[in-house]
Short mmCIF file of C-alpha atoms in Angstrom, two decimals:
data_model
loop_
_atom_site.label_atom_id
_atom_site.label_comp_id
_atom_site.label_asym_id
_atom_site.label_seq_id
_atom_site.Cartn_x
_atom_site.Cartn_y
_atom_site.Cartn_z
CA UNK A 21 0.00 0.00 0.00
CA UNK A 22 1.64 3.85 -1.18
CA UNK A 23 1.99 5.84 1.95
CA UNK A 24 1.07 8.97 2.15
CA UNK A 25 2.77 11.98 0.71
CA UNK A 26 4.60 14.08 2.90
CA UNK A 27 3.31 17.16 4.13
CA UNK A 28 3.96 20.47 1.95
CA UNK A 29 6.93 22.68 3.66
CA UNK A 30 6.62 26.37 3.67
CA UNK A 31 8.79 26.85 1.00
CA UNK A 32 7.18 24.90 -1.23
CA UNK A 33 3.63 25.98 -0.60
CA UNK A 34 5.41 29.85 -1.08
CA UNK A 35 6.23 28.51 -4.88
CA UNK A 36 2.62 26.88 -5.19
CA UNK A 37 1.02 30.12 -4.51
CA UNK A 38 3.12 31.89 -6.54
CA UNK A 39 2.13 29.82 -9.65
CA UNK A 40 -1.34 30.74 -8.57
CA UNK A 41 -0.64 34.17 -8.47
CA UNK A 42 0.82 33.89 -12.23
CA UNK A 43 -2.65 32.30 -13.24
CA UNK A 44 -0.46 28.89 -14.46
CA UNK A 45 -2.55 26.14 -15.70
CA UNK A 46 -3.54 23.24 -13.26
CA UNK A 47 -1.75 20.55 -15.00
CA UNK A 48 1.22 22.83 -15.26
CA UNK A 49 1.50 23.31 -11.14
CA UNK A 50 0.84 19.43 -10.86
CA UNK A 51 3.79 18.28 -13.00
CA UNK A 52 6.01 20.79 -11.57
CA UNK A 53 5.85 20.22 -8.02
CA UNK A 54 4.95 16.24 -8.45
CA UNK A 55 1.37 16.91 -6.78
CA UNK A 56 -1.85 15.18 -8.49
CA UNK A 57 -4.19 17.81 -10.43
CA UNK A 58 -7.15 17.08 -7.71
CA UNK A 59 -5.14 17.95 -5.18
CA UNK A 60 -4.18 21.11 -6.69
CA UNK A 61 -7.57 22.07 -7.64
CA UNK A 62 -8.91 21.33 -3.69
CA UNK A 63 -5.51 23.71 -3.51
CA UNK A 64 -6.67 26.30 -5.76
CA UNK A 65 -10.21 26.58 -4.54
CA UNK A 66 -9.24 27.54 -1.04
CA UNK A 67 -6.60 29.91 -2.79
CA UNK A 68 -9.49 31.70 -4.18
CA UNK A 69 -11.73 31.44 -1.01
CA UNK A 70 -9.01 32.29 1.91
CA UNK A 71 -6.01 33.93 -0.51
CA UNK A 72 -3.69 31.04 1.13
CA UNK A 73 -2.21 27.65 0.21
CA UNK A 74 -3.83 24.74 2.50
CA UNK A 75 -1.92 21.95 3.23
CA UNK A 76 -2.95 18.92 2.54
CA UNK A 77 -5.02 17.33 5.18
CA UNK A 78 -5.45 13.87 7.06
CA UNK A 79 -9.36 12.78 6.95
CA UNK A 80 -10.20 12.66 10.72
CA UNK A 81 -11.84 9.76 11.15
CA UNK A 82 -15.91 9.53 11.90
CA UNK A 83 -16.77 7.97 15.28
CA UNK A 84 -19.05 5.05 14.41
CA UNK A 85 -21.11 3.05 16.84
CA UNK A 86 -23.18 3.51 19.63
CA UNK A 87 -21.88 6.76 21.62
CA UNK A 88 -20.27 6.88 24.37
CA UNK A 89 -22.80 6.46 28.01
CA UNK A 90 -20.14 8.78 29.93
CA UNK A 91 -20.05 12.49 28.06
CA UNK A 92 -18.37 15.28 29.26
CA UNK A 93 -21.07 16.37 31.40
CA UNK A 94 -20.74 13.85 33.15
CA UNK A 95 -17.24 13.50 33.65
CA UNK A 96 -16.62 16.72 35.62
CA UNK A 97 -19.63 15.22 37.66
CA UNK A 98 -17.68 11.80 38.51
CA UNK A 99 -13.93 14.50 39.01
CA UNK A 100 -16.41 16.35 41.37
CA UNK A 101 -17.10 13.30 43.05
CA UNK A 102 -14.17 11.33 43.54
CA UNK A 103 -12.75 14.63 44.78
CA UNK A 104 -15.39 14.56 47.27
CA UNK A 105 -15.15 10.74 48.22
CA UNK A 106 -11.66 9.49 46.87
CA UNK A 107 -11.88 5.97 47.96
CA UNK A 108 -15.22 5.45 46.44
CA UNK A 109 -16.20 2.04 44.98
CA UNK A 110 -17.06 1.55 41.29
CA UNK A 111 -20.54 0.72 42.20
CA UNK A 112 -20.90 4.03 44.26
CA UNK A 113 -19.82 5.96 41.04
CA UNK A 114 -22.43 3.97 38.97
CA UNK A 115 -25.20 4.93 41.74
CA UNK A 116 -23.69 8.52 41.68
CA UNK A 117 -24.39 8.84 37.82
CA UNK A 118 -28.06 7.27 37.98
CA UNK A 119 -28.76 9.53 40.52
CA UNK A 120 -27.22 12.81 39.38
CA UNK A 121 -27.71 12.33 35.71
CA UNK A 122 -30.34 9.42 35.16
CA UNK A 123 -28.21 7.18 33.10
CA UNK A 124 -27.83 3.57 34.10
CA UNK A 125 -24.35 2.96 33.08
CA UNK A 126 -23.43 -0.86 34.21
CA UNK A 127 -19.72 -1.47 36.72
CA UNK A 128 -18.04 -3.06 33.83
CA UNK A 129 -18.63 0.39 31.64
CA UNK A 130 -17.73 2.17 34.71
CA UNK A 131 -14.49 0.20 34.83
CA UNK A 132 -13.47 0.67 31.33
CA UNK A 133 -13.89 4.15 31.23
CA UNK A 134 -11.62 4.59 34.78
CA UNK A 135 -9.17 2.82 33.43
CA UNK A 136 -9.15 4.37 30.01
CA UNK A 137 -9.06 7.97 32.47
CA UNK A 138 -6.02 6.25 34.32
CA UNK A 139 -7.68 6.57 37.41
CA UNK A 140 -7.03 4.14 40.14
CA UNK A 141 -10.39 2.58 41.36
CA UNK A 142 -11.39 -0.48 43.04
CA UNK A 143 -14.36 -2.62 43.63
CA UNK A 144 -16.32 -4.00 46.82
CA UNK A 145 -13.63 -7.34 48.57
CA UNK A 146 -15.52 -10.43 47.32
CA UNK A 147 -15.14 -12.96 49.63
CA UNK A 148 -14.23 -16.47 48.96
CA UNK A 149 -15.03 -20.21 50.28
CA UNK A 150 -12.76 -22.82 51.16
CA UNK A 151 -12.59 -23.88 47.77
CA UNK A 152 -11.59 -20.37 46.03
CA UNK A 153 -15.19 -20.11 44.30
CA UNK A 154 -16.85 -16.32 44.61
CA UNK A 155 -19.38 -16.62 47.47
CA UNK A 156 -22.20 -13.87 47.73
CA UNK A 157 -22.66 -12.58 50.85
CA UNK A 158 -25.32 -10.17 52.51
CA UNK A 159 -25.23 -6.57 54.12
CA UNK A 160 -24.13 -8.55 57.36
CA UNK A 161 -21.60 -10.42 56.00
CA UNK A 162 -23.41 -14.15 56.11
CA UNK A 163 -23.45 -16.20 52.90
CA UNK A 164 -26.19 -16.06 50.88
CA UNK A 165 -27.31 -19.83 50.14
CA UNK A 166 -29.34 -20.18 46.50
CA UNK A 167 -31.74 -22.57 47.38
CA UNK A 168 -32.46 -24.48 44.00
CA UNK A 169 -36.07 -24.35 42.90
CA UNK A 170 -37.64 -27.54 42.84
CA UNK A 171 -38.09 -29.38 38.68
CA UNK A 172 -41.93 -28.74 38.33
CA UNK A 173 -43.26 -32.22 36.97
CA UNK A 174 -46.33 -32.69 34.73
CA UNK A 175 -49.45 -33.96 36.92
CA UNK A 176 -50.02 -37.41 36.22
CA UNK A 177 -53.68 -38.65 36.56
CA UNK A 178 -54.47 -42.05 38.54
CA UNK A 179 -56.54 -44.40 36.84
CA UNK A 180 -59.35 -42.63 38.71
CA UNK A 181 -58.14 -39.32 37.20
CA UNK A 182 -58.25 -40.90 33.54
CA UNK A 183 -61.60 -42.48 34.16
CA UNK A 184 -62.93 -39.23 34.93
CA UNK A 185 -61.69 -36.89 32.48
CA UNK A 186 -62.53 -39.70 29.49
CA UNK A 187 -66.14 -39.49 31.05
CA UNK A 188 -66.42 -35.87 30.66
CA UNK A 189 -64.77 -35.93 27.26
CA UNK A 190 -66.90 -38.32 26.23
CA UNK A 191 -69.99 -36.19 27.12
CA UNK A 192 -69.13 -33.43 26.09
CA UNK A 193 -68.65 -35.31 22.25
CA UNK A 194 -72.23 -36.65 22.59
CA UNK A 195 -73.37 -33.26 23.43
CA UNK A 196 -72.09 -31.60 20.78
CA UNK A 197 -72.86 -34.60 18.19
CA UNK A 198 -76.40 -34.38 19.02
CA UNK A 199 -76.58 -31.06 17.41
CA UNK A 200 -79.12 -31.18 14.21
CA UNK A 201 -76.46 -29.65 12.13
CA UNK A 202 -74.98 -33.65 12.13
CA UNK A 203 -76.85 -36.47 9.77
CA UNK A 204 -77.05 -39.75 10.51
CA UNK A 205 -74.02 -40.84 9.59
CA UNK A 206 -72.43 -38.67 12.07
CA UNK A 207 -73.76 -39.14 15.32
CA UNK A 208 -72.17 -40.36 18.11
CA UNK A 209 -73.13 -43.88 18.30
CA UNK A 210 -71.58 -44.01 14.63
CA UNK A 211 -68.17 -42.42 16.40
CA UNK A 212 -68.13 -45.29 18.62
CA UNK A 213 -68.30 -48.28 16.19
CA UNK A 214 -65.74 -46.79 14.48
CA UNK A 215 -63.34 -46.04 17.19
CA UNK A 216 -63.74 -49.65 18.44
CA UNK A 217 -63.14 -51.16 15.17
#
């Protein structure tokens, strides 16, 4: 891939704007000072606009993406406040910001952007069991025990159950065959001999 040409030194951009100044043809500048004719015209324009010789410029690059949570705003909110309370906890900050400014930002934003400020923070001690694992404990310091919900299992019916509930299906379909909308052929006693066949 080329890289890019070197930026123009004042003594050269002095020559380019006196070529200007001599009305010289575009093609003519380009050739003798080894620039392409866009750039010259770009050149030329903001010779006629300003009455000076640019030089040429890096594209800045467009942000893309969600924006940041934490704007500046904000950020002489959070200096305010660990000037205020220095040894404050990343999860103090985050309450700090929903409170003050209504945004939700999560800890492991919060962290990223403290570190990115090269400030020194640090979170709430974890504590740990006997086996290294993270345990979660409660405003009094006792482990909180997860007590697993009980597997929810499908009701099975007794025989008695079954019995019932084909008795009351079974009504209900004679009910409902009896209707005058059915013929002959389709009432219920007709439903049975061919079920049992």
């Amino acid at each position: 891939m080329p890289s890019a040409p070197p930026p123009l030194t004042q003594a050269k951009r002095a020559l380019i704007l006196a070529d200007f100044q001599a009305n010289k043809r575009l093609a003519q500048i380009a050739n003798t000072h080894k620039i392409s004719k866009r750039k010259i015209s770009a050149m030329r324009k903001h010779f006629r606009e300003t009455g000076q010789v640019m030089l040429p410029s890096v594209k800045v690059p467009v942000r893309v993406g969600r924006p940041p949570k934490i704007q500046d705003e904000q950020l002489d909110l959070l200096k305010w406040f660990l000037e205020k309370f220095p040894n404050a906890y990343i999860e103090d900050m985050c309450d700090f910001l929903g409170y003050e400014c209504g945004i939700d930002v999560d800890e492991t934003t919060m962290w990223r952007f403290c570190r990115k400020m090269g400030w020194k923070v640090h979170r709430k001690a974890r504590h740990r069991n006997e086996l290294g694992l993270w345990v979660q404990r409660d405003e009094e310091g006792n482990p909180v025990r997860k007590v697993p919900k009980p597997e929810k299992k499908a009701k099975m019916l007794g025989k008695v159950g079954t019995k019932s509930l084909l008795a009351k299906t079974r009504a209900w379909v004679e009910e409902y065959m009896a209707d005058l909308r059915f013929d002959a052929s389709h009432d219920f006693s007709h439903v049975q001999q061919v079920v049992t066949m």
